[in-house]
Amino acid sequence: MTRKSKLMIAGIIGAATATASVTAALVARAWVRHDPHFIRSTSYGPAFIYTSYNQKGVPVRLLTVGGTVQSASYMDQNRYELPFEYFRAFARATREAGLRAQRVLVLGGGGYAYPKYLIAHDANVTVDVVEIDPEITALAHRWFYLDSLKREFKTQITGRLTNICADAVSYLQYSDATYDVIINDAFAAGTPVSALVAEAGAASVHKHLSQNGLYLVNYVVDKTGIAGLQKVVDVLSHEFEQVYLVDACDEEFSNSENYLIIATDGEYSFSNTIGF
């Protein structure tokens, strides 16, 4: 059968002129920072945690590592909701595909925002999270309500949430687990883990997906610009039957250009997409 590649884009990307200051993770705008804390050094630089407020005045706790925003969480009663647009794009893609995802793999834990959301909102889902830095997971427990989630939903008893301290590429190489959705949110020092979207990495991810499962990649335009994005799309188009690109930029939280890449063998339709 001829392999099809449907490359779709939501909205108008425009000219993505990258500079040295554009990093591959979210870059915080010049917000007023409240209650800042220098926590500890991580594998990728010093970690700072501070509280700010979104445009509606809702408090948001942010984690920066090496000067780059890595994760965030709403606080108190909103602690399991999704603060960033690309997180919400993950959820929309799964919902619009009509998948009843029972097993989800998240590559890159950070503040565990998306794993927390999944556990809190879907009683049938089991989530494995691969995070290479134990210091980051410790921060998620202490400052980003991961400990609260585990107590509230009794995940250590139910087994619905598993923390795996490992390199994402190595985990995929040695694991034999299969997932309905695999989410690539892995960054190293603010740079996406390129091996996960190279030919071998894409094939490895594909091997771990269930039939018609979704591979969701949080891609941030870096110094390679649109050419780098196109290269990743080309690689995934060779491996998967369908590839879609969705705008997940977040003007409220970021100066960088975030895009959700959806790779799958399933015949799905996603909203607000423009083909080219």
PDB file of C-alpha atoms in Angstrom:
ATOM      1  CA  MET A   1       0.000   0.000   0.000  1.00  0.00           C
ATOM      2  CA  THR A   2       1.269   3.466  -0.810  1.00  0.00           C
ATOM      3  CA  ARG A   3       2.216   5.312   2.330  1.00  0.00           C
ATOM      4  CA  LYS A   4       0.229   8.497   2.772  1.00  0.00           C
ATOM      5  CA  SER A   5       1.461  11.569   4.549  1.00  0.00           C
ATOM      6  CA  LYS A   6      -1.054  14.241   5.398  1.00  0.00           C
ATOM      7  CA  LEU A   7       0.798  17.242   6.729  1.00  0.00           C
ATOM      8  CA  MET A   8      -1.590  19.698   8.300  1.00  0.00           C
ATOM      9  CA  ILE A   9      -1.022  23.005  10.052  1.00  0.00           C
ATOM     10  CA  ALA A  10      -3.400  24.858  12.355  1.00  0.00           C
ATOM     11  CA  GLY A  11      -3.310  28.593  11.727  1.00  0.00           C
ATOM     12  CA  ILE A  12      -0.634  30.474   9.884  1.00  0.00           C
ATOM     13  CA  ILE A  13       2.898  29.729  11.039  1.00  0.00           C
ATOM     14  CA  GLY A  14       4.492  32.711   9.298  1.00  0.00           C
ATOM     15  CA  ALA A  15       8.198  33.200   9.078  1.00  0.00           C
ATOM     16  CA  ALA A  16       9.924  31.499  11.983  1.00  0.00           C
ATOM     17  CA  THR A  17      13.130  33.472  12.300  1.00  0.00           C
ATOM     18  CA  ALA A  18      15.032  31.870  15.148  1.00  0.00           C
ATOM     19  CA  THR A  19      17.757  33.558  17.118  1.00  0.00           C
ATOM     20  CA  ALA A  20      20.292  32.331  19.615  1.00  0.00           C
ATOM     21  CA  SER A  21      18.025  33.473  22.412  1.00  0.00           C
ATOM     22  CA  VAL A  22      15.186  31.210  21.305  1.00  0.00           C
ATOM     23  CA  THR A  23      15.379  27.987  23.255  1.00  0.00           C
ATOM     24  CA  ALA A  24      13.604  24.712  22.745  1.00  0.00           C
ATOM     25  CA  ALA A  25      11.540  24.945  25.899  1.00  0.00           C
ATOM     26  CA  LEU A  26       9.069  27.584  26.999  1.00  0.00           C
ATOM     27  CA  VAL A  27      10.692  30.948  27.651  1.00  0.00           C
ATOM     28  CA  ALA A  28       9.004  33.051  30.302  1.00  0.00           C
ATOM     29  CA  ARG A  29       7.828  36.552  29.519  1.00  0.00           C
ATOM     30  CA  ALA A  30       8.875  39.365  31.801  1.00  0.00           C
ATOM     31  CA  TRP A  31       6.299  38.679  34.474  1.00  0.00           C
ATOM     32  CA  VAL A  32       6.506  39.847  38.042  1.00  0.00           C
ATOM     33  CA  ARG A  33       7.863  36.960  40.047  1.00  0.00           C
ATOM     34  CA  HIS A  34       6.502  36.266  43.498  1.00  0.00           C
ATOM     35  CA  ASP A  35       7.921  34.092  46.236  1.00  0.00           C
ATOM     36  CA  PRO A  36      10.995  32.941  44.273  1.00  0.00           C
ATOM     37  CA  HIS A  37      13.004  29.960  45.519  1.00  0.00           C
ATOM     38  CA  PHE A  38      16.388  28.684  44.436  1.00  0.00           C
ATOM     39  CA  ILE A  39      15.938  24.981  45.024  1.00  0.00           C
ATOM     40  CA  ARG A  40      18.954  22.983  43.936  1.00  0.00           C
ATOM     41  CA  SER A  41      21.121  22.116  41.004  1.00  0.00           C
ATOM     42  CA  THR A  42      19.800  19.594  38.514  1.00  0.00           C
ATOM     43  CA  SER A  43      21.513  17.678  35.735  1.00  0.00           C
ATOM     44  CA  TYR A  44      20.812  20.588  33.384  1.00  0.00           C
ATOM     45  CA  GLY A  45      21.418  23.625  35.569  1.00  0.00           C
ATOM     46  CA  PRO A  46      20.082  25.422  38.650  1.00  0.00           C
ATOM     47  CA  ALA A  47      16.364  25.153  39.353  1.00  0.00           C
ATOM     48  CA  PHE A  48      14.212  28.087  40.382  1.00  0.00           C
ATOM     49  CA  ILE A  49      10.558  27.957  41.383  1.00  0.00           C
ATOM     50  CA  TYR A  50       8.371  31.031  41.564  1.00  0.00           C
ATOM     51  CA  THR A  51       4.714  32.036  41.483  1.00  0.00           C
ATOM     52  CA  SER A  52       3.179  34.391  38.958  1.00  0.00           C
ATOM     53  CA  TYR A  53      -0.322  35.187  37.694  1.00  0.00           C
ATOM     54  CA  ASN A  54      -1.963  34.670  34.328  1.00  0.00           C
ATOM     55  CA  GLN A  55      -4.051  37.300  32.545  1.00  0.00           C
ATOM     56  CA  LYS A  56      -7.097  36.375  34.627  1.00  0.00           C
ATOM     57  CA  GLY A  57      -5.181  36.796  37.882  1.00  0.00           C
ATOM     58  CA  VAL A  58      -4.988  33.056  38.558  1.00  0.00           C
ATOM     59  CA  PRO A  59      -1.756  32.052  40.368  1.00  0.00           C
ATOM     60  CA  VAL A  60       0.618  29.807  38.437  1.00  0.00           C
ATOM     61  CA  ARG A  61       3.718  28.120  39.863  1.00  0.00           C
ATOM     62  CA  LEU A  62       6.576  27.835  37.372  1.00  0.00           C
ATOM     63  CA  LEU A  63       9.774  25.792  37.262  1.00  0.00           C
ATOM     64  CA  THR A  64      12.828  27.128  35.445  1.00  0.00           C
ATOM     65  CA  VAL A  65      15.937  25.051  34.872  1.00  0.00           C
ATOM     66  CA  GLY A  66      19.058  26.671  33.493  1.00  0.00           C
ATOM     67  CA  GLY A  67      17.078  29.854  32.846  1.00  0.00           C
ATOM     68  CA  THR A  68      14.354  28.165  30.778  1.00  0.00           C
ATOM     69  CA  VAL A  69      10.776  27.522  31.886  1.00  0.00           C
ATOM     70  CA  GLN A  70      10.368  23.747  32.012  1.00  0.00           C
ATOM     71  CA  SER A  71       6.968  23.271  33.602  1.00  0.00           C
ATOM     72  CA  ALA A  72       4.138  24.921  35.475  1.00  0.00           C
ATOM     73  CA  SER A  73       1.113  24.159  37.591  1.00  0.00           C
ATOM     74  CA  TYR A  74      -1.994  25.948  38.649  1.00  0.00           C
ATOM     75  CA  MET A  75      -2.350  25.971  42.404  1.00  0.00           C
ATOM     76  CA  ASP A  76      -4.805  24.720  45.020  1.00  0.00           C
ATOM     77  CA  GLN A  77      -8.146  23.578  43.539  1.00  0.00           C
ATOM     78  CA  ASN A  78      -6.853  23.997  39.959  1.00  0.00           C
ATOM     79  CA  ARG A  79      -3.672  22.014  40.540  1.00  0.00           C
ATOM     80  CA  TYR A  80      -4.573  19.224  38.113  1.00  0.00           C
ATOM     81  CA  GLU A  81      -5.606  21.477  35.213  1.00  0.00           C
ATOM     82  CA  LEU A  82      -3.401  22.285  32.211  1.00  0.00           C
ATOM     83  CA  PRO A  83      -1.539  25.629  32.273  1.00  0.00           C
ATOM     84  CA  PHE A  84       0.122  25.536  28.809  1.00  0.00           C
ATOM     85  CA  GLU A  85      -1.527  25.457  25.382  1.00  0.00           C
ATOM     86  CA  TYR A  86       0.566  22.535  24.157  1.00  0.00           C
ATOM     87  CA  PHE A  87      -0.675  20.430  27.075  1.00  0.00           C
ATOM     88  CA  ARG A  88      -4.230  21.257  26.062  1.00  0.00           C
ATOM     89  CA  ALA A  89      -3.340  20.353  22.477  1.00  0.00           C
ATOM     90  CA  PHE A  90      -2.276  16.883  23.694  1.00  0.00           C
ATOM     91  CA  ALA A  91      -5.697  16.428  25.306  1.00  0.00           C
ATOM     92  CA  ARG A  92      -7.624  17.707  22.265  1.00  0.00           C
ATOM     93  CA  ALA A  93      -5.774  15.415  19.868  1.00  0.00           C
ATOM     94  CA  THR A  94      -6.566  12.352  21.959  1.00  0.00           C
ATOM     95  CA  ARG A  95     -10.187  13.392  22.356  1.00  0.00           C
ATOM     96  CA  GLU A  96     -10.705  14.203  18.675  1.00  0.00           C
ATOM     97  CA  ALA A  97      -9.183  10.871  17.670  1.00  0.00           C
ATOM     98  CA  GLY A  98     -11.871   9.210  19.785  1.00  0.00           C
ATOM     99  CA  LEU A  99      -9.266   7.092  21.522  1.00  0.00           C
ATOM    100  CA  ARG A 100     -10.120   5.369  24.771  1.00  0.00           C
ATOM    101  CA  ALA A 101      -6.509   5.480  25.826  1.00  0.00           C
ATOM    102  CA  GLN A 102      -5.868   2.999  28.615  1.00  0.00           C
ATOM    103  CA  ARG A 103      -2.065   3.146  28.574  1.00  0.00           C
ATOM    104  CA  VAL A 104      -0.130   6.374  28.044  1.00  0.00           C
ATOM    105  CA  LEU A 105       3.637   6.892  28.025  1.00  0.00           C
ATOM    106  CA  VAL A 106       5.015  10.361  28.748  1.00  0.00           C
ATOM    107  CA  LEU A 107       8.667  10.943  27.827  1.00  0.00           C
ATOM    108  CA  GLY A 108       9.909  13.804  29.994  1.00  0.00           C
ATOM    109  CA  GLY A 109       8.215  14.384  33.332  1.00  0.00           C
ATOM    110  CA  GLY A 110       9.124  17.946  34.301  1.00  0.00           C
ATOM    111  CA  GLY A 111       6.449  19.141  36.725  1.00  0.00           C
ATOM    112  CA  TYR A 112       4.220  16.190  35.703  1.00  0.00           C
ATOM    113  CA  ALA A 113       1.442  18.546  34.568  1.00  0.00           C
ATOM    114  CA  TYR A 114       0.042  16.266  31.874  1.00  0.00           C
ATOM    115  CA  PRO A 115       0.360  12.995  33.825  1.00  0.00           C
ATOM    116  CA  LYS A 116      -1.471  14.669  36.728  1.00  0.00           C
ATOM    117  CA  TYR A 117      -4.238  15.799  34.392  1.00  0.00           C
ATOM    118  CA  LEU A 118      -4.662  12.310  32.948  1.00  0.00           C
ATOM    119  CA  ILE A 119      -4.847  10.589  36.329  1.00  0.00           C
ATOM    120  CA  ALA A 120      -7.270  13.176  37.726  1.00  0.00           C
ATOM    121  CA  HIS A 121      -9.621  13.220  34.732  1.00  0.00           C
ATOM    122  CA  ASP A 122      -9.716   9.627  33.457  1.00  0.00           C
ATOM    123  CA  ALA A 123     -10.210   6.825  35.963  1.00  0.00           C
ATOM    124  CA  ASN A 124      -9.403   4.187  33.332  1.00  0.00           C
ATOM    125  CA  VAL A 125      -5.982   5.419  32.260  1.00  0.00           C
ATOM    126  CA  THR A 126      -2.583   4.134  33.404  1.00  0.00           C
ATOM    127  CA  VAL A 127       0.404   6.436  32.888  1.00  0.00           C
ATOM    128  CA  ASP A 128       4.117   5.640  32.730  1.00  0.00           C
ATOM    129  CA  VAL A 129       6.429   8.659  33.012  1.00  0.00           C
ATOM    130  CA  VAL A 130      10.078   8.489  31.975  1.00  0.00           C
ATOM    131  CA  GLU A 131      12.144  11.257  33.600  1.00  0.00           C
ATOM    132  CA  ILE A 132      15.924  11.002  33.558  1.00  0.00           C
ATOM    133  CA  ASP A 133      16.634  13.433  36.408  1.00  0.00           C
ATOM    134  CA  PRO A 134      15.523  12.317  39.892  1.00  0.00           C
ATOM    135  CA  GLU A 135      15.918  15.891  41.138  1.00  0.00           C
ATOM    136  CA  ILE A 136      13.181  17.032  38.750  1.00  0.00           C
ATOM    137  CA  THR A 137      10.819  14.321  39.968  1.00  0.00           C
ATOM    138  CA  ALA A 138      11.602  15.311  43.571  1.00  0.00           C
ATOM    139  CA  LEU A 139      10.678  18.913  42.746  1.00  0.00           C
ATOM    140  CA  ALA A 140       7.434  17.722  41.155  1.00  0.00           C
ATOM    141  CA  HIS A 141       6.551  15.912  44.391  1.00  0.00           C
ATOM    142  CA  ARG A 142       7.387  18.867  46.622  1.00  0.00           C
ATOM    143  CA  TRP A 143       6.239  21.865  44.605  1.00  0.00           C
ATOM    144  CA  PHE A 144       3.950  20.676  41.816  1.00  0.00           C
ATOM    145  CA  TYR A 145       1.424  18.531  43.683  1.00  0.00           C
ATOM    146  CA  LEU A 146       2.659  15.152  42.512  1.00  0.00           C
ATOM    147  CA  ASP A 147       2.653  13.940  46.125  1.00  0.00           C
ATOM    148  CA  SER A 148      -0.906  15.219  46.538  1.00  0.00           C
ATOM    149  CA  LEU A 149      -2.025  13.418  43.386  1.00  0.00           C
ATOM    150  CA  LYS A 150      -0.514  10.124  44.501  1.00  0.00           C
ATOM    151  CA  ARG A 151      -2.250  10.322  47.876  1.00  0.00           C
ATOM    152  CA  GLU A 152      -5.594  11.465  46.511  1.00  0.00           C
ATOM    153  CA  PHE A 153      -5.803   8.852  43.762  1.00  0.00           C
ATOM    154  CA  LYS A 154      -3.896   6.118  45.630  1.00  0.00           C
ATOM    155  CA  THR A 155      -1.659   5.500  42.645  1.00  0.00           C
ATOM    156  CA  GLN A 156       0.831   3.414  44.617  1.00  0.00           C
ATOM    157  CA  ILE A 157      -1.986   0.963  45.343  1.00  0.00           C
ATOM    158  CA  THR A 158      -3.705   1.064  41.959  1.00  0.00           C
ATOM    159  CA  GLY A 159      -0.497   1.188  39.908  1.00  0.00           C
ATOM    160  CA  ARG A 160      -2.014   3.863  37.665  1.00  0.00           C
ATOM    161  CA  LEU A 161       1.098   6.062  37.745  1.00  0.00           C
ATOM    162  CA  THR A 162       4.639   4.748  37.394  1.00  0.00           C
ATOM    163  CA  ASN A 163       7.766   6.925  37.632  1.00  0.00           C
ATOM    164  CA  ILE A 164      10.670   5.544  35.604  1.00  0.00           C
ATOM    165  CA  CYS A 165      14.057   7.164  36.193  1.00  0.00           C
ATOM    166  CA  ALA A 166      15.756   6.478  32.865  1.00  0.00           C
ATOM    167  CA  ASP A 167      16.850   7.920  29.562  1.00  0.00           C
ATOM    168  CA  ALA A 168      13.865   7.947  27.191  1.00  0.00           C
ATOM    169  CA  VAL A 169      15.777   6.442  24.275  1.00  0.00           C
ATOM    170  CA  SER A 170      17.126   3.612  26.441  1.00  0.00           C
ATOM    171  CA  TYR A 171      13.698   2.917  27.916  1.00  0.00           C
ATOM    172  CA  LEU A 172      12.196   2.505  24.456  1.00  0.00           C
ATOM    173  CA  GLN A 173      15.080   0.262  23.446  1.00  0.00           C
ATOM    174  CA  TYR A 174      14.705  -2.184  26.325  1.00  0.00           C
ATOM    175  CA  SER A 175      10.997  -2.022  27.207  1.00  0.00           C
ATOM    176  CA  ASP A 176       8.441  -4.352  25.630  1.00  0.00           C
ATOM    177  CA  ALA A 177       5.400  -2.324  26.771  1.00  0.00           C
ATOM    178  CA  THR A 178       2.739  -1.124  24.324  1.00  0.00           C
ATOM    179  CA  TYR A 179       0.856   2.176  24.624  1.00  0.00           C
ATOM    180  CA  ASP A 180      -2.189   3.798  23.059  1.00  0.00           C
ATOM    181  CA  VAL A 181      -0.574   7.244  23.228  1.00  0.00           C
ATOM    182  CA  ILE A 182       3.105   8.162  23.485  1.00  0.00           C
ATOM    183  CA  ILE A 183       3.893  11.779  24.332  1.00  0.00           C
ATOM    184  CA  ASN A 184       7.309  13.241  23.615  1.00  0.00           C
ATOM    185  CA  ASP A 185       7.903  16.184  25.951  1.00  0.00           C
ATOM    186  CA  ALA A 186      11.570  15.428  26.577  1.00  0.00           C
ATOM    187  CA  PHE A 187      14.111  18.236  26.695  1.00  0.00           C
ATOM    188  CA  ALA A 188      17.758  18.399  27.744  1.00  0.00           C
ATOM    189  CA  ALA A 189      19.035  21.822  28.808  1.00  0.00           C
ATOM    190  CA  GLY A 190      16.169  23.468  26.922  1.00  0.00           C
ATOM    191  CA  THR A 191      16.765  21.461  23.740  1.00  0.00           C
ATOM    192  CA  PRO A 192      14.447  18.715  22.404  1.00  0.00           C
ATOM    193  CA  VAL A 193      15.872  15.200  22.467  1.00  0.00           C
ATOM    194  CA  SER A 194      16.518  14.871  18.738  1.00  0.00           C
ATOM    195  CA  ALA A 195      17.039  11.114  18.892  1.00  0.00           C
ATOM    196  CA  LEU A 196      13.319  10.668  19.602  1.00  0.00           C
ATOM    197  CA  VAL A 197      12.371  12.213  16.243  1.00  0.00           C
ATOM    198  CA  ALA A 198      15.227  10.773  14.178  1.00  0.00           C
ATOM    199  CA  GLU A 199      14.652   7.681  12.019  1.00  0.00           C
ATOM    200  CA  ALA A 200      15.686   5.121  14.634  1.00  0.00           C
ATOM    201  CA  GLY A 201      13.810   6.916  17.405  1.00  0.00           C
ATOM    202  CA  ALA A 202      10.637   7.220  15.361  1.00  0.00           C
ATOM    203  CA  ALA A 203      10.790   3.508  14.524  1.00  0.00           C
ATOM    204  CA  SER A 204      11.306   2.678  18.193  1.00  0.00           C
ATOM    205  CA  VAL A 205       8.300   4.743  19.231  1.00  0.00           C
ATOM    206  CA  HIS A 206       6.214   3.171  16.451  1.00  0.00           C
ATOM    207  CA  LYS A 207       7.071  -0.296  17.748  1.00  0.00           C
ATOM    208  CA  HIS A 208       5.623   0.593  21.166  1.00  0.00           C
ATOM    209  CA  LEU A 209       2.334   2.004  19.870  1.00  0.00           C
ATOM    210  CA  SER A 210      -0.862  -0.013  19.759  1.00  0.00           C
ATOM    211  CA  GLN A 211      -2.713  -0.224  16.435  1.00  0.00           C
ATOM    212  CA  ASN A 212      -3.664   3.292  15.270  1.00  0.00           C
ATOM    213  CA  GLY A 213      -2.124   4.818  18.393  1.00  0.00           C
ATOM    214  CA  LEU A 214      -0.899   8.403  18.586  1.00  0.00           C
ATOM    215  CA  TYR A 215       2.645   9.747  18.820  1.00  0.00           C
ATOM    216  CA  LEU A 216       2.348  13.347  20.072  1.00  0.00           C
ATOM    217  CA  VAL A 217       5.465  15.504  19.912  1.00  0.00           C
ATOM    218  CA  ASN A 218       5.873  18.895  21.570  1.00  0.00           C
ATOM    219  CA  TYR A 219       8.138  20.641  19.055  1.00  0.00           C
ATOM    220  CA  VAL A 220       9.633  24.080  19.706  1.00  0.00           C
ATOM    221  CA  VAL A 221      11.193  25.909  16.785  1.00  0.00           C
ATOM    222  CA  ASP A 222      14.904  26.395  17.471  1.00  0.00           C
ATOM    223  CA  LYS A 223      17.797  27.974  15.565  1.00  0.00           C
ATOM    224  CA  THR A 224      17.155  25.641  12.619  1.00  0.00           C
ATOM    225  CA  GLY A 225      13.831  27.406  12.058  1.00  0.00           C
ATOM    226  CA  ILE A 226      11.102  25.933   9.890  1.00  0.00           C
ATOM    227  CA  ALA A 227      13.707  23.793   8.102  1.00  0.00           C
ATOM    228  CA  GLY A 228      14.259  21.850  11.330  1.00  0.00           C
ATOM    229  CA  LEU A 229      10.526  21.421  11.801  1.00  0.00           C
ATOM    230  CA  GLN A 230      10.110  20.223   8.218  1.00  0.00           C
ATOM    231  CA  LYS A 231      12.910  17.691   8.689  1.00  0.00           C
ATOM    232  CA  VAL A 232      11.181  16.170  11.715  1.00  0.00           C
ATOM    233  CA  VAL A 233       7.883  16.035   9.828  1.00  0.00           C
ATOM    234  CA  ASP A 234       9.594  14.322   6.883  1.00  0.00           C
ATOM    235  CA  VAL A 235      11.119  11.668   9.160  1.00  0.00           C
ATOM    236  CA  LEU A 236       7.795  10.962  10.863  1.00  0.00           C
ATOM    237  CA  SER A 237       5.974  10.930   7.503  1.00  0.00           C
ATOM    238  CA  HIS A 238       8.271   8.147   6.348  1.00  0.00           C
ATOM    239  CA  GLU A 239       7.529   6.088   9.460  1.00  0.00           C
ATOM    240  CA  PHE A 240       3.790   6.766   9.957  1.00  0.00           C
ATOM    241  CA  GLU A 241       0.821   6.813   7.579  1.00  0.00           C
ATOM    242  CA  GLN A 242      -0.423  10.216   8.713  1.00  0.00           C
ATOM    243  CA  VAL A 243       1.323  13.291  10.079  1.00  0.00           C
ATOM    244  CA  TYR A 244      -0.418  16.458  11.249  1.00  0.00           C
ATOM    245  CA  LEU A 245       0.969  19.728  12.560  1.00  0.00           C
ATOM    246  CA  VAL A 246      -0.976  21.876  15.010  1.00  0.00           C
ATOM    247  CA  ASP A 247      -0.173  25.352  16.283  1.00  0.00           C
ATOM    248  CA  ALA A 248       0.331  25.213  20.054  1.00  0.00           C
ATOM    249  CA  CYS A 249       1.941  28.610  20.607  1.00  0.00           C
ATOM    250  CA  ASP A 250       1.191  30.206  23.964  1.00  0.00           C
ATOM    251  CA  GLU A 251       1.547  33.988  23.874  1.00  0.00           C
ATOM    252  CA  GLU A 252       0.613  34.295  27.535  1.00  0.00           C
ATOM    253  CA  PHE A 253       3.459  32.116  28.764  1.00  0.00           C
ATOM    254  CA  SER A 254       6.057  32.033  26.034  1.00  0.00           C
ATOM    255  CA  ASN A 255       8.081  33.855  23.406  1.00  0.00           C
ATOM    256  CA  SER A 256       8.858  30.624  21.565  1.00  0.00           C
ATOM    257  CA  GLU A 257       6.951  28.833  18.811  1.00  0.00           C
ATOM    258  CA  ASN A 258       5.417  25.577  20.020  1.00  0.00           C
ATOM    259  CA  TYR A 259       3.837  23.087  17.640  1.00  0.00           C
ATOM    260  CA  LEU A 260       2.180  19.766  18.238  1.00  0.00           C
ATOM    261  CA  ILE A 261       3.171  17.094  15.735  1.00  0.00           C
ATOM    262  CA  ILE A 262       0.730  14.182  15.542  1.00  0.00           C
ATOM    263  CA  ALA A 263       1.988  10.962  13.938  1.00  0.00           C
ATOM    264  CA  THR A 264      -0.278   7.945  13.562  1.00  0.00           C
ATOM    265  CA  ASP A 265      -1.396   5.111  11.290  1.00  0.00           C
ATOM    266  CA  GLY A 266      -5.039   5.826  12.097  1.00  0.00           C
ATOM    267  CA  GLU A 267      -7.535   7.687   9.904  1.00  0.00           C
ATOM    268  CA  TYR A 268      -8.425  10.644  12.104  1.00  0.00           C
ATOM    269  CA  SER A 269      -9.654  14.194  11.636  1.00  0.00           C
ATOM    270  CA  PHE A 270      -8.324  17.013  13.807  1.00  0.00           C
ATOM    271  CA  SER A 271      -9.930  20.424  14.140  1.00  0.00           C
ATOM    272  CA  ASN A 272      -8.643  23.758  12.870  1.00  0.00           C
ATOM    273  CA  THR A 273      -6.117  22.304  10.466  1.00  0.00           C
ATOM    274  CA  ILE A 274      -4.990  23.775   7.155  1.00  0.00           C
ATOM    275  CA  GLY A 275      -3.263  21.559   4.611  1.00  0.00           C
ATOM    276  CA  PHE A 276      -0.273  22.482   2.481  1.00  0.00           C
TER     277      PHE A 276
END
